[in-house]
Amino acid sequence: MKLIAPSVLSADFSKLGQEIKNVEKAGADWIHLDIMDGHFVPNITFGPEIVKTSKKSTDLCLDVHLMIENPDQYINQFIDAGADCISVHFEAVTHLSRTIQLIKQKDVKAGVALNPATPVNILEWVLEDLDFVVIMSVNPGFGGQSFIPNTIEKIKTLKTMIAQKNLKTLIEIDGGVNEKTIQKISEAGVDIFVAGSAIFKSNNYKETITKLKNKW
Ligand code: DX5
Ligand code: ZN
C-alpha cells in the first residue's frame, strides 16, 4: 500500500490546525512534521509543543522527521507529544542502534533518514530493526527544492537490500515530490511519499492529492 504524507513545512502556520484538517479531508494518509534545529540543518522550525497541538487536529499518523543534532535527548518528548513515527538522521547520530531502540521502546515506529550523499549500505546491520527508511531527495532544510535525479538509483538499491533480507521495511521519499516526479519515484519502489510545497502551495488540496495518487 502506498501512502501520501503532506509536510506541513509549506503550510500556513497561522492556521496550522485547520491546514492539517484540510489535508486530512483531501486524502492525506499521514502528516509529516519537519523538526529543524538550526544546527544539523540551516533552518529552524518547531518542537514538541507544536506536535502536541497537531495531534489535537487529526487522528492520522504523525510522522516526525527529526533534522536535529543529538536526537536521543528529545525523542521521549516527541513521543509524549504524540508522535506515531519518528525518523532520525544517520548523519546526526553516533549510536544508531541505541537510538532506534529508544524510539521503539514505546511502540513508536522507527525510521532512519539518509542525506543525498549518504549511501544506503550503511544501514546493512540495522535494517531489520527499522520500520521505514527515509531517502532524502533534496538536501534537508527547506521546502520547494528540486528532486535530485540520482535518488532513483538509490531507491532501487535499497529496495533490493530489503528484498534480499526478506524484510518488510517501508521506503519513504522526502523532497521534490510533485506531479512530474512521482511516477518515476513510485516505479523505483517507494511506499510513503512526503510532499510539502506540491500540496500546500496548490489551490486545491484534494485535486492535487488525487492527481498525485493517480500517478503512483
Ligand atoms: C526538507 C523536509 C521536507 C520538505 C519537503 O528538509 O524534510 O519534508 O517539507 O518539501 P517539498 O515537498 O516542497 O520538497
Ligand atoms: Zn521531512
mmCIF file of C-alpha atoms in Angstrom, residues 33-201:
data_model
loop_
_atom_site.group_PDB
_atom_site.id
_atom_site.type_symbol
_atom_site.label_atom_id
_atom_site.label_comp_id
_atom_site.label_asym_id
_atom_site.label_seq_id
_atom_site.Cartn_x
_atom_site.Cartn_y
_atom_site.Cartn_z
ATOM 1 C CA LEU A 33 6.227 17.176 10.661
ATOM 2 C CA ASP A 34 9.715 18.567 9.999
ATOM 3 C CA ILE A 35 11.715 19.396 13.117
ATOM 4 C CA MET A 36 14.781 21.573 12.401
ATOM 5 C CA ASP A 37 17.232 22.878 14.988
ATOM 6 C CA GLY A 38 19.380 25.416 13.108
ATOM 7 C CA HIS A 39 22.449 23.210 13.697
ATOM 8 C CA PHE A 40 22.010 19.981 11.789
ATOM 9 C CA VAL A 41 20.218 21.971 9.083
ATOM 10 C CA PRO A 42 20.400 25.704 8.352
ATOM 11 C CA ASN A 43 16.794 26.367 9.334
ATOM 12 C CA ILE A 44 14.647 26.300 12.492
ATOM 13 C CA THR A 45 11.045 25.127 12.684
ATOM 14 C CA PHE A 46 9.275 23.926 15.819
ATOM 15 C CA GLY A 47 9.416 21.438 18.676
ATOM 16 C CA PRO A 48 7.240 19.034 20.694
ATOM 17 C CA GLU A 49 4.596 21.648 21.645
ATOM 18 C CA ILE A 50 3.527 22.029 18.006
ATOM 19 C CA VAL A 51 3.465 18.242 17.625
ATOM 20 C CA LYS A 52 1.133 18.115 20.655
ATOM 21 C CA THR A 53 -1.105 20.780 19.085
ATOM 22 C CA SER A 54 -1.115 18.948 15.736
ATOM 23 C CA LYS A 55 -2.226 15.760 17.495
ATOM 24 C CA LYS A 56 -5.410 17.533 18.578
ATOM 25 C CA SER A 57 -6.320 18.280 14.948
ATOM 26 C CA THR A 58 -6.097 14.780 13.477
ATOM 27 C CA ASP A 59 -6.200 11.042 14.113
ATOM 28 C CA LEU A 60 -3.800 10.427 11.239
ATOM 29 C CA CYS A 61 -0.352 9.039 11.964
ATOM 30 C CA LEU A 62 2.060 11.846 12.889
ATOM 31 C CA ASP A 63 5.353 11.230 11.099
ATOM 32 C CA VAL A 64 8.015 13.244 12.917
ATOM 33 C CA HIS A 65 11.212 13.854 10.920
ATOM 34 C CA LEU A 66 13.983 14.952 13.290
ATOM 35 C CA MET A 67 16.569 17.059 11.498
ATOM 36 C CA ILE A 68 18.349 17.800 14.755
ATOM 37 C CA GLU A 69 21.654 17.081 16.425
ATOM 38 C CA ASN A 70 21.611 14.783 19.437
ATOM 39 C CA PRO A 71 18.071 13.461 18.845
ATOM 40 C CA ASP A 72 18.345 10.995 21.776
ATOM 41 C CA GLN A 73 17.872 13.918 24.123
ATOM 42 C CA TYR A 74 14.450 14.789 22.660
ATOM 43 C CA ILE A 75 12.925 11.509 21.484
ATOM 44 C CA ASN A 76 10.862 10.940 24.656
ATOM 45 C CA GLN A 77 9.445 14.465 24.472
ATOM 46 C CA PHE A 78 8.288 13.894 20.889
ATOM 47 C CA ILE A 79 6.779 10.532 21.846
ATOM 48 C CA ASP A 80 4.915 12.120 24.764
ATOM 49 C CA ALA A 81 3.701 14.850 22.378
ATOM 50 C CA GLY A 82 2.019 12.207 20.211
ATOM 51 C CA ALA A 83 4.492 11.157 17.502
ATOM 52 C CA ASP A 84 3.473 7.845 15.888
ATOM 53 C CA CYS A 85 6.581 7.535 13.701
ATOM 54 C CA ILE A 86 9.967 9.106 14.337
ATOM 55 C CA SER A 87 12.903 9.289 11.964
ATOM 56 C CA VAL A 88 16.394 10.407 12.929
ATOM 57 C CA HIS A 89 19.233 11.247 10.581
ATOM 58 C CA PHE A 90 22.078 8.740 10.250
ATOM 59 C CA GLU A 91 24.420 11.744 9.958
ATOM 60 C CA ALA A 92 23.278 13.173 13.317
ATOM 61 C CA VAL A 93 23.610 10.057 15.483
ATOM 62 C CA THR A 94 26.600 8.236 16.959
ATOM 63 C CA HIS A 95 24.999 5.081 18.390
ATOM 64 C CA LEU A 96 22.322 4.444 15.790
ATOM 65 C CA SER A 97 21.192 1.069 17.091
ATOM 66 C CA ARG A 98 20.658 2.515 20.578
ATOM 67 C CA THR A 99 18.673 5.454 19.169
ATOM 68 C CA ILE A 100 16.423 3.087 17.211
ATOM 69 C CA GLN A 101 15.726 1.058 20.357
ATOM 70 C CA LEU A 102 14.910 4.253 22.233
ATOM 71 C CA ILE A 103 12.197 5.057 19.668
ATOM 72 C CA LYS A 104 10.800 1.526 19.575
ATOM 73 C CA GLN A 105 10.699 1.093 23.355
ATOM 74 C CA LYS A 106 7.393 2.952 23.426
ATOM 75 C CA ASP A 107 5.906 1.211 20.396
ATOM 76 C CA VAL A 108 6.581 4.126 18.080
ATOM 77 C CA LYS A 109 7.639 3.261 14.514
ATOM 78 C CA ALA A 110 11.331 3.923 13.910
ATOM 79 C CA GLY A 111 12.926 5.294 10.756
ATOM 80 C CA VAL A 112 16.373 6.440 9.688
ATOM 81 C CA ALA A 113 16.747 9.289 7.198
ATOM 82 C CA LEU A 114 19.702 9.485 4.796
ATOM 83 C CA ASN A 115 21.034 12.676 3.237
ATOM 84 C CA PRO A 116 21.545 12.623 -0.543
ATOM 85 C CA ALA A 117 25.302 11.944 -0.196
ATOM 86 C CA THR A 118 24.900 9.051 2.286
ATOM 87 C CA PRO A 119 24.932 5.551 0.740
ATOM 88 C CA VAL A 120 22.235 3.047 1.696
ATOM 89 C CA ASN A 121 24.663 0.232 2.547
ATOM 90 C CA ILE A 122 25.479 1.860 5.917
ATOM 91 C CA LEU A 123 22.069 0.522 7.011
ATOM 92 C CA GLU A 124 23.064 -3.105 6.487
ATOM 93 C CA TRP A 125 23.238 -4.045 10.177
ATOM 94 C CA VAL A 126 20.245 -2.044 11.409
ATOM 95 C CA LEU A 127 17.825 -2.512 8.529
ATOM 96 C CA GLU A 128 16.000 -5.380 10.235
ATOM 97 C CA ASP A 129 15.230 -3.115 13.226
ATOM 98 C CA LEU A 130 13.683 -0.367 11.117
ATOM 99 C CA ASP A 131 10.040 0.161 10.227
ATOM 100 C CA PHE A 132 10.991 2.613 7.474
ATOM 101 C CA VAL A 133 13.896 4.362 5.773
ATOM 102 C CA VAL A 134 13.614 7.999 4.668
ATOM 103 C CA ILE A 135 15.540 8.691 1.474
ATOM 104 C CA MET A 136 16.156 12.433 1.227
ATOM 105 C CA SER A 137 15.829 13.505 -2.384
ATOM 106 C CA VAL A 138 16.894 17.079 -1.543
ATOM 107 C CA ASN A 139 19.426 18.401 0.945
ATOM 108 C CA PRO A 140 17.334 18.795 4.118
ATOM 109 C CA GLY A 141 16.415 22.209 5.468
ATOM 110 C CA PHE A 142 13.906 23.758 3.095
ATOM 111 C CA GLY A 143 10.759 23.015 1.163
ATOM 112 C CA GLY A 144 10.342 23.688 -2.547
ATOM 113 C CA GLN A 145 13.696 22.314 -3.782
ATOM 114 C CA SER A 146 14.176 20.193 -6.903
ATOM 115 C CA PHE A 147 14.263 16.402 -6.777
ATOM 116 C CA ILE A 148 17.835 15.058 -7.138
ATOM 117 C CA PRO A 149 17.623 12.590 -10.075
ATOM 118 C CA ASN A 150 20.199 10.003 -8.916
ATOM 119 C CA THR A 151 17.913 9.273 -5.946
ATOM 120 C CA ILE A 152 16.003 6.885 -8.228
ATOM 121 C CA GLU A 153 19.029 4.552 -8.391
ATOM 122 C CA LYS A 154 19.424 4.824 -4.625
ATOM 123 C CA ILE A 155 15.821 3.776 -4.006
ATOM 124 C CA LYS A 156 16.285 0.747 -6.262
ATOM 125 C CA THR A 157 19.445 -0.289 -4.387
ATOM 126 C CA LEU A 158 17.635 -0.021 -1.051
ATOM 127 C CA LYS A 159 14.637 -1.942 -2.408
ATOM 128 C CA THR A 160 16.977 -4.784 -3.413
ATOM 129 C CA MET A 161 18.646 -4.801 0.023
ATOM 130 C CA ILE A 162 15.232 -5.052 1.713
ATOM 131 C CA ALA A 163 14.126 -7.876 -0.588
ATOM 132 C CA GLN A 164 17.390 -9.810 -0.145
ATOM 133 C CA LYS A 165 16.923 -9.721 3.621
ATOM 134 C CA ASN A 166 13.266 -10.671 3.309
ATOM 135 C CA LEU A 167 12.161 -7.626 5.282
ATOM 136 C CA LYS A 168 9.019 -5.503 5.231
ATOM 137 C CA THR A 169 10.807 -2.178 5.791
ATOM 138 C CA LEU A 170 8.988 0.677 4.063
ATOM 139 C CA ILE A 171 10.731 3.282 1.911
ATOM 140 C CA GLU A 172 9.762 6.936 2.378
ATOM 141 C CA ILE A 173 10.852 9.645 -0.059
ATOM 142 C CA ASP A 174 11.213 13.244 1.091
ATOM 143 C CA GLY A 175 11.879 16.238 -1.152
ATOM 144 C CA GLY A 176 10.802 17.438 -4.568
ATOM 145 C CA VAL A 177 7.810 15.119 -4.882
ATOM 146 C CA ASN A 178 5.266 16.546 -7.323
ATOM 147 C CA GLU A 179 3.075 15.577 -10.256
ATOM 148 C CA LYS A 180 6.097 15.451 -12.565
ATOM 149 C CA THR A 181 8.373 13.319 -10.370
ATOM 150 C CA ILE A 182 6.038 10.961 -8.511
ATOM 151 C CA GLN A 183 5.620 8.310 -11.199
ATOM 152 C CA LYS A 184 9.334 7.528 -11.549
ATOM 153 C CA ILE A 185 9.753 7.574 -7.787
ATOM 154 C CA SER A 186 6.878 5.162 -7.392
ATOM 155 C CA GLU A 187 8.195 2.804 -10.064
ATOM 156 C CA ALA A 188 11.512 2.643 -8.198
ATOM 157 C CA GLY A 189 9.677 1.146 -5.194
ATOM 158 C CA VAL A 190 8.699 3.888 -2.755
ATOM 159 C CA ASP A 191 5.870 3.283 -0.247
ATOM 160 C CA ILE A 192 5.474 6.659 1.510
ATOM 161 C CA PHE A 193 5.557 9.958 -0.391
ATOM 162 C CA VAL A 194 6.203 13.171 1.541
ATOM 163 C CA ALA A 195 5.035 16.255 -0.353
ATOM 164 C CA GLY A 196 5.129 19.774 1.042
ATOM 165 C CA SER A 197 5.019 22.597 -1.480
ATOM 166 C CA ALA A 198 3.305 20.487 -4.173
ATOM 167 C CA ILE A 199 0.264 20.216 -1.878
ATOM 168 C CA PHE A 200 0.264 23.285 0.369
ATOM 169 C CA LYS A 201 1.179 25.732 -2.400
#
